Amino acid sequence: AQKVTQAQTEISVVEKEDVTLDCVYETRDTTYYLFWYKQPPSGELVFLIRRNSFDEQNEISGRYSWNFQKSTSSFNFTITASQVVDSAVYFCALSEGRDDKIIFGKGTRLHILP
Amino acid sequence: KAGVTQTPRYLIKTRGQQVTLSCSPISGHRSVSWYQQTPGQGLQFLFEYFSETQRNKGNFPGRFSGRQFSNSRSEMNVSTLELGDSALYLCASSSLSYRDRGPYATNEKLFFGSGTQLSVL
């Protein structure tokens, strides 16, 4: 069965600190997709990244970076030099290759304090 | 390009009533998915429509139903409302369905609306 676990319910850091959001997933499929979404206070989910199970390369996009490790079934998200605008709920999600359903983790609420 | 539009933004109903939520996807998108978000359960998948056909369904009772029209707009209906149905209902659209994806497709993603906040009293 598919499952996504975000063990950190809530994190608070001071602006400019680096912060890592953890995501652990479970799936029996060899083909799957992992996602990160950001949900600011407005409620609209914003797509951040999609990663295929075939591609374990880490990715960096500006202050955001993602560490995908199949050996530990983890897909962690790091924000470098955090800013107040990064405050939001972040969701990790999993979709199996044969299915259109996306299973979300419970989310991590991130507070960036000025 | 207009984003995903959900109406209404807020809705208050009483137990036993029924409600219909609307979602207009991004122009050209044929896939529409619905999600329920609650503080306790998080984001849960309801169902997905592609070209007017329901492709996938989550683990929700039959009171939750949906449909998609020929212009890809979708509606979600909840009958006999219960207090536990209070939630933020999110709709997402996509240009591709899984049959169109390959393992190396990187451009497919869901675009979410702002949601409809439903309160059942």
Coordinates of C-alpha atoms in Angstrom, one line a residue:
Chain A
A1 CA 0.0 0.0 0.0
Q2 CA 1.1 3.5 -0.6
K3 CA 1.9 5.8 2.3
V4 CA 3.6 9.1 2.8
T5 CA 4.9 10.1 6.3
Q6 CA 5.9 13.6 7.2
A7 CA 7.0 13.2 10.8
Q8 CA 7.5 16.9 11.5
T9 CA 4.1 18.4 12.2
E10 CA 5.3 21.9 12.8
I11 CA 8.7 23.6 12.5
S12 CA 9.8 27.1 13.5
V13 CA 13.1 28.6 12.5
V14 CA 14.5 32.1 12.4
E15 CA 14.8 33.8 9.1
K16 CA 18.0 33.0 7.2
E17 CA 18.4 29.7 8.8
D18 CA 18.4 26.5 6.7
V19 CA 15.6 24.1 7.3
T20 CA 15.0 20.5 6.1
L21 CA 11.5 19.0 5.8
D22 CA 11.5 15.2 6.0
C23 CA 9.4 12.8 3.8
V24 CA 9.4 9.0 3.9
Y25 CA 7.3 7.0 1.5
E26 CA 6.1 3.5 1.1
T27 CA 5.2 1.8 -2.2
R28 CA 5.5 -1.6 -3.8
D29 CA 5.7 -0.2 -7.3
T30 CA 9.0 0.2 -9.1
T31 CA 7.6 3.1 -11.0
Y32 CA 6.4 6.0 -9.0
Y33 CA 6.4 9.8 -8.7
L34 CA 7.2 12.0 -5.8
F35 CA 6.0 15.5 -5.3
W36 CA 6.4 18.5 -3.0
Y37 CA 3.6 21.1 -2.8
K38 CA 3.5 24.3 -0.9
Q39 CA 0.2 25.6 0.6
P40 CA 0.4 29.3 1.7
P41 CA -2.3 30.8 3.9
S42 CA -4.4 31.5 0.8
G43 CA -5.1 27.8 0.6
E44 CA -4.0 27.1 -3.0
L45 CA -1.5 24.3 -3.4
V46 CA 1.5 25.3 -5.4
F47 CA 3.5 22.7 -7.2
L48 CA 7.3 22.7 -6.3
I49 CA 8.8 19.5 -7.8
R50 CA 8.0 16.2 -9.4
R51 CA 10.6 13.4 -9.3
N52 CA 10.4 10.0 -11.1
S53 CA 11.6 6.9 -9.3
F54 CA 14.1 6.3 -12.1
D55 CA 15.9 9.5 -11.4
E56 CA 17.8 9.7 -8.1
Q57 CA 19.7 12.9 -8.9
N58 CA 19.3 15.6 -6.4
E59 CA 17.9 18.8 -7.6
I60 CA 18.5 22.4 -6.7
S61 CA 16.3 25.3 -7.6
G62 CA 17.4 28.6 -6.1
R63 CA 17.2 28.3 -2.4
Y64 CA 15.3 25.0 -2.6
S65 CA 16.9 21.6 -2.9
W66 CA 15.6 18.0 -2.8
N67 CA 17.4 14.9 -1.7
F68 CA 15.9 11.7 -3.1
Q69 CA 17.3 8.5 -1.7
K70 CA 15.6 5.2 -2.7
S71 CA 17.7 3.2 -0.2
T72 CA 15.9 4.9 2.6
S73 CA 12.7 5.7 0.8
S74 CA 13.1 9.4 1.5
F75 CA 12.6 12.5 -0.4
N76 CA 13.7 15.4 1.8
F77 CA 13.3 19.1 1.0
T78 CA 15.7 21.8 2.2
I79 CA 15.2 25.5 2.2
T80 CA 18.5 27.4 2.4
A81 CA 18.6 30.9 3.9
S82 CA 14.9 30.8 4.7
Q83 CA 12.6 33.8 4.3
V84 CA 9.4 34.8 6.0
V85 CA 7.6 34.2 2.7
D86 CA 8.5 30.6 2.9
S87 CA 6.0 30.2 5.8
A88 CA 3.4 27.7 4.7
V89 CA 2.4 24.1 5.0
Y90 CA 4.4 21.8 2.8
F91 CA 3.1 18.5 1.5
C92 CA 5.0 15.6 0.2
A93 CA 3.1 13.3 -2.1
L94 CA 3.4 10.0 -3.9
S95 CA 1.7 8.7 -7.1
E96 CA 2.2 5.1 -8.3
G97 CA 3.0 4.5 -12.0
R98 CA -0.3 2.9 -12.9
D99 CA -2.5 5.2 -11.0
D100 CA -3.6 8.8 -11.1
K101 CA -4.2 9.0 -7.4
I102 CA -1.8 11.1 -5.5
I103 CA -1.4 10.2 -1.8
F104 CA -0.4 13.2 0.3
G105 CA 1.5 13.3 3.6
K106 CA -0.1 15.1 6.5
G107 CA 2.0 18.1 5.8
T108 CA 4.6 20.1 7.8
R109 CA 3.7 23.6 8.9
L110 CA 6.7 25.8 8.6
H111 CA 7.0 29.1 10.5
I112 CA 9.8 31.4 9.5
L113 CA 10.3 34.0 12.2
P114 CA 11.6 37.4 11.4
Chain B
K1 CA -3.7 31.9 -18.7
A2 CA -6.4 31.7 -16.1
G3 CA -5.8 29.2 -13.3
V4 CA -8.1 26.6 -11.8
T5 CA -11.3 28.3 -10.5
Q6 CA -13.4 26.9 -7.8
T7 CA -16.8 28.2 -6.7
P8 CA -18.1 29.1 -4.2
R9 CA -15.1 30.0 -2.0
Y10 CA -17.1 29.5 1.2
L11 CA -20.3 27.5 1.9
I12 CA -22.3 27.0 5.1
K13 CA -24.8 24.1 5.1
T14 CA -26.7 22.2 7.8
R15 CA -26.7 18.4 8.4
G16 CA -28.8 16.5 6.0
Q17 CA -28.6 19.0 3.1
Q18 CA -26.8 18.5 -0.1
V19 CA -24.2 20.6 -1.7
T20 CA -22.6 21.0 -5.2
L21 CA -19.2 22.4 -5.7
S22 CA -17.8 23.6 -9.0
C23 CA -14.4 23.5 -10.6
S24 CA -13.3 25.0 -13.9
P25 CA -9.9 23.7 -14.9
I26 CA -7.2 25.5 -16.8
S27 CA -8.1 25.8 -20.5
G28 CA -7.0 22.7 -22.4
H29 CA -6.7 20.5 -19.3
R30 CA -8.9 17.4 -19.5
S31 CA -8.1 15.9 -16.1
V32 CA -9.8 17.1 -13.0
S33 CA -9.2 15.6 -9.5
W34 CA -10.9 16.4 -6.2
Y35 CA -9.4 16.3 -2.8
Q36 CA -10.7 16.8 0.7
Q37 CA -8.5 18.5 3.3
T38 CA -9.2 18.3 7.0
P39 CA -6.9 19.0 10.0
G40 CA -7.3 15.5 11.2
Q41 CA -7.0 13.5 7.9
G42 CA -4.9 15.9 5.8
L43 CA -5.4 15.8 2.1
Q44 CA -7.3 12.8 0.8
F45 CA -8.1 11.9 -2.8
L46 CA -11.8 11.8 -3.7
F47 CA -11.9 11.0 -7.4
E48 CA -10.5 12.0 -10.8
Y49 CA -12.2 12.6 -14.1
F50 CA -10.7 12.6 -17.5
S51 CA -12.7 13.4 -20.6
E52 CA -16.0 13.0 -18.8
T53 CA -15.1 9.6 -17.4
Q54 CA -14.3 8.8 -13.7
R55 CA -10.9 7.2 -13.8
N56 CA -10.2 6.8 -10.1
K57 CA -12.0 6.9 -6.9
G58 CA -10.8 7.2 -3.3
N59 CA -12.2 5.6 -0.2
F60 CA -15.2 7.9 0.4
P61 CA -18.9 6.9 0.8
G62 CA -21.3 7.0 -2.0
R63 CA -22.7 10.3 -0.7
F64 CA -19.7 11.9 -2.5
S65 CA -20.2 11.9 -6.3
G66 CA -18.9 13.9 -9.2
R67 CA -19.2 14.5 -12.9
Q68 CA -17.4 16.2 -15.7
F69 CA -18.9 18.0 -18.6
S70 CA -17.7 18.2 -22.2
N71 CA -15.9 21.5 -21.5
S72 CA -13.9 19.7 -18.8
R73 CA -15.6 21.7 -16.0
S74 CA -16.4 19.4 -13.1
E75 CA -18.9 19.4 -10.2
M76 CA -18.7 17.5 -7.0
N77 CA -21.9 16.7 -5.0
V78 CA -22.2 15.7 -1.4
S79 CA -25.6 14.5 -0.3
T80 CA -27.0 14.1 3.2
L81 CA -24.3 16.2 4.7
E82 CA -22.7 15.2 8.0
L83 CA -20.7 17.3 10.4
G84 CA -17.5 15.5 9.5
D85 CA -17.9 16.7 5.9
S86 CA -16.7 20.1 7.0
A87 CA -13.5 20.6 5.1
L88 CA -11.6 22.4 2.4
Y89 CA -12.4 20.8 -0.9
L90 CA -9.6 21.3 -3.5
C91 CA -9.8 20.7 -7.2
A92 CA -6.8 20.2 -9.4
S93 CA -6.4 20.0 -13.1
S94 CA -3.8 18.5 -15.3
S95 CA -3.2 18.3 -19.0
L96 CA -2.2 14.6 -18.9
S97 CA -3.6 11.5 -17.5
Y98 CA -1.4 8.6 -16.5
R99 CA -1.8 6.9 -19.8
D100 CA -0.1 9.9 -21.4
R101 CA 2.8 9.9 -19.0
G102 CA 6.0 8.1 -19.6
P103 CA 8.5 7.4 -16.8
Y104 CA 10.7 10.3 -17.9
A105 CA 7.9 12.8 -18.3
T106 CA 8.8 15.8 -16.1
N107 CA 6.3 18.4 -17.2
E108 CA 3.1 16.9 -15.9
K109 CA 1.9 18.4 -12.7
L110 CA -1.3 19.2 -11.0
F111 CA -2.6 22.8 -10.8
F112 CA -4.7 23.4 -7.8
G113 CA -7.5 25.9 -7.2
S114 CA -8.0 27.8 -4.0
G115 CA -10.6 25.5 -2.7
T116 CA -14.1 25.7 -1.4
Q117 CA -14.4 25.8 2.4
L118 CA -17.5 23.9 3.4
S119 CA -18.8 24.2 6.9
V120 CA -21.6 21.8 8.0
L121 CA -23.5 23.0 11.1

